[in-house]
PDB file of C-alpha atoms in Angstrom:
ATOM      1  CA  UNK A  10     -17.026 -25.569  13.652  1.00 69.00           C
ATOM      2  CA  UNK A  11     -16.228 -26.722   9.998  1.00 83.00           C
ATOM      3  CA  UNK A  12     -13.914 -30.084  10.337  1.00 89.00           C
ATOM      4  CA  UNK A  13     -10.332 -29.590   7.876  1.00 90.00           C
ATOM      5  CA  UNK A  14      -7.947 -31.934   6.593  1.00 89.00           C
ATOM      6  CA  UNK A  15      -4.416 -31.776   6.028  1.00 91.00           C
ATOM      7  CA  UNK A  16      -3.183 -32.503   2.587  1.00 91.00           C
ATOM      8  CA  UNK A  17       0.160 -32.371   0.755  1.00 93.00           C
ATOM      9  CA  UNK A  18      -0.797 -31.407  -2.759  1.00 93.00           C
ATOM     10  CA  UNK A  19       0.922 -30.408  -6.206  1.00 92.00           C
ATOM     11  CA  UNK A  20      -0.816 -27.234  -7.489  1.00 92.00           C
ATOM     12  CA  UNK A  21      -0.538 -26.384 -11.232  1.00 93.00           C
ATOM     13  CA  UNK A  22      -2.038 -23.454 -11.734  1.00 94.00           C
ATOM     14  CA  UNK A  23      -2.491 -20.745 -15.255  1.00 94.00           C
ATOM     15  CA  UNK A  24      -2.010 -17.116 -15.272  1.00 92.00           C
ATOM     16  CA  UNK A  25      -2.308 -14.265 -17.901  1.00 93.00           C
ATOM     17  CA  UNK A  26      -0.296 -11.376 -16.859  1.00 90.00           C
ATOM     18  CA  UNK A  27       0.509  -8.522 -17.629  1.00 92.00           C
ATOM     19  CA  UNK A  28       3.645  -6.397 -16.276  1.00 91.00           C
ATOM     20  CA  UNK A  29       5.111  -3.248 -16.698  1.00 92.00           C
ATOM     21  CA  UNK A  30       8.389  -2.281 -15.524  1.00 92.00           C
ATOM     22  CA  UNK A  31      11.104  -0.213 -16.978  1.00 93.00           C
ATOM     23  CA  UNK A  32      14.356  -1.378 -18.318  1.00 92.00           C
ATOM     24  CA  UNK A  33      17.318  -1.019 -19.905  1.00 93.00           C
ATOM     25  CA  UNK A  34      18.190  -2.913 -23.424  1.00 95.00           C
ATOM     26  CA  UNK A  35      21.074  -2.701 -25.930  1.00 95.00           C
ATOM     27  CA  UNK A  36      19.711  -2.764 -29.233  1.00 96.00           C
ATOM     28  CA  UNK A  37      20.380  -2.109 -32.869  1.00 96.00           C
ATOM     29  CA  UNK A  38      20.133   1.705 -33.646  1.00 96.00           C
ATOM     30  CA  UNK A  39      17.801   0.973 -36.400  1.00 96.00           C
ATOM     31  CA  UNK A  40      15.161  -0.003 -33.994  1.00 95.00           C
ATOM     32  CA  UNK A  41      16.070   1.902 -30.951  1.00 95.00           C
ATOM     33  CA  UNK A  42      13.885   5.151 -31.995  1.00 94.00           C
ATOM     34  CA  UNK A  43      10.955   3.703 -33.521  1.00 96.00           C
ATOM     35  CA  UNK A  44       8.413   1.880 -31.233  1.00 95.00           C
ATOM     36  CA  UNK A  45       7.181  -0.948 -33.893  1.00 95.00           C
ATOM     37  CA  UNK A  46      10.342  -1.749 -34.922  1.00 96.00           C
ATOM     38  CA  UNK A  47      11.711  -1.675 -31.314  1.00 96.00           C
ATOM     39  CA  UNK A  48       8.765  -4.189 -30.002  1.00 96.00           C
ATOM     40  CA  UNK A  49       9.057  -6.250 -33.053  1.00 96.00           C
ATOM     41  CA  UNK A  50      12.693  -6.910 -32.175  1.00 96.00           C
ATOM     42  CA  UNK A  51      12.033  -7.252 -28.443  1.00 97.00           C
ATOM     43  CA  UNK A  52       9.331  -9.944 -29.057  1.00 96.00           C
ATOM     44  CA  UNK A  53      11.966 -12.050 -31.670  1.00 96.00           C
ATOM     45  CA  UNK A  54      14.502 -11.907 -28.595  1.00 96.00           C
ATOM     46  CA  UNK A  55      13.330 -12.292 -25.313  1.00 94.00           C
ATOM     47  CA  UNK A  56      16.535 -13.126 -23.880  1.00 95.00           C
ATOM     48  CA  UNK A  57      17.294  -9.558 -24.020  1.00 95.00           C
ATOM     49  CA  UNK A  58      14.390  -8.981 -21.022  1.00 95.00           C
ATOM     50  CA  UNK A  59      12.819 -12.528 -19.954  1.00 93.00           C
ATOM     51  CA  UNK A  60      15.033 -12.544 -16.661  1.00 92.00           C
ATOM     52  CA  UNK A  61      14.366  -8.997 -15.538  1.00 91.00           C
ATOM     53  CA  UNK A  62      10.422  -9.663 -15.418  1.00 89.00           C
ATOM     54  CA  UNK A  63       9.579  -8.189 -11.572  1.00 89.00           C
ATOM     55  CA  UNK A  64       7.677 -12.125 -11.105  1.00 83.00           C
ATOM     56  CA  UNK A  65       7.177 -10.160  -7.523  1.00 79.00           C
ATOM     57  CA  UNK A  66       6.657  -6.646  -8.468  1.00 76.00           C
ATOM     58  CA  UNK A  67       9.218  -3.644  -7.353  1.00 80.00           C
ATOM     59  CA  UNK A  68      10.297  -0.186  -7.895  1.00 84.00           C
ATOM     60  CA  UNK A  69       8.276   1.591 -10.711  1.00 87.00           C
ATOM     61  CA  UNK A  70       6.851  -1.791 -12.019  1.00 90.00           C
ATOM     62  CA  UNK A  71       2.977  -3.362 -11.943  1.00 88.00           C
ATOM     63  CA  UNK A  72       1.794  -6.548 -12.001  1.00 85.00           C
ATOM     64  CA  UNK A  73      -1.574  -7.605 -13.182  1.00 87.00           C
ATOM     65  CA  UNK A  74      -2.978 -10.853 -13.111  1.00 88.00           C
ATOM     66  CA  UNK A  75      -6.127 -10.863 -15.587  1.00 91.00           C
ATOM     67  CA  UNK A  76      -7.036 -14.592 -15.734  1.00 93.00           C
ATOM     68  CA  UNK A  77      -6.450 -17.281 -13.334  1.00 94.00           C
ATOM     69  CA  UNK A  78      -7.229 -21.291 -13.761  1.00 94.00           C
ATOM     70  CA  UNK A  79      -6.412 -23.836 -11.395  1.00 93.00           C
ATOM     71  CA  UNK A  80      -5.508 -26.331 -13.939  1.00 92.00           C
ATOM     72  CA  UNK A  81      -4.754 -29.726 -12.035  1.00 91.00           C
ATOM     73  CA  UNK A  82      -4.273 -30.948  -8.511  1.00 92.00           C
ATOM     74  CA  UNK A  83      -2.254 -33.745  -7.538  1.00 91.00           C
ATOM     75  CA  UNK A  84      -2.434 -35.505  -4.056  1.00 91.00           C
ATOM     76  CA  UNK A  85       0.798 -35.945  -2.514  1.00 91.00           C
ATOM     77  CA  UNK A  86      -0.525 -37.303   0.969  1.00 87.00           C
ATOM     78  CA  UNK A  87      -3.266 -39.204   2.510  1.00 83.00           C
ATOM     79  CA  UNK A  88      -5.498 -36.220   4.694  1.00 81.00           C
ATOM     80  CA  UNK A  89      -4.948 -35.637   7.848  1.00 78.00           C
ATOM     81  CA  UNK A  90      -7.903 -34.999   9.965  1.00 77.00           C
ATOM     82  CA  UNK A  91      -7.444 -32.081  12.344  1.00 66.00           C
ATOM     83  CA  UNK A  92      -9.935 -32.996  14.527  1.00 59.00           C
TER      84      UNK A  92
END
């Protein structure tokens, strides 16, 4: 049997993601029926959708992570031998 350790770390960690999900925006009628337009104004104001991101997933949204990178690790406490 492998021996372990116990340790208390800080994990910082990268992701590119990609999500899906509908929603529901108020914006100018100028933009609202013309797709360019209407993601050119969505990616000037994020406030309008940044908080509804489903971080977890849910009901008719995806989430994909494409790239992951375990960027640092900090040790927070000595190891603890479990054997």
């Amino acid at each position: 049997m492998e021996n372990t350790a116990n340790v208390k770390i800080e994990l910082t960690v990268t992701e590119e993601v990609t999500y899906r999900f509908p929603l529901t925006v108020d914006v100018p009628t100028e933009v609202a029926d013309d797709p360019e337009a209407l993601r050119e104004y969505l990616a000037d104001d994020d406030s309008l959708w940044v908080d509804d991101l489903p971080v977890t997933g849910g009901d008719g949204a995806s989430l994909n992570v494409n790239e992951r990178a375990v960027d640092e690790v900090k040790l927070l406490s000595r190891p603890v031998s479990d054997s």
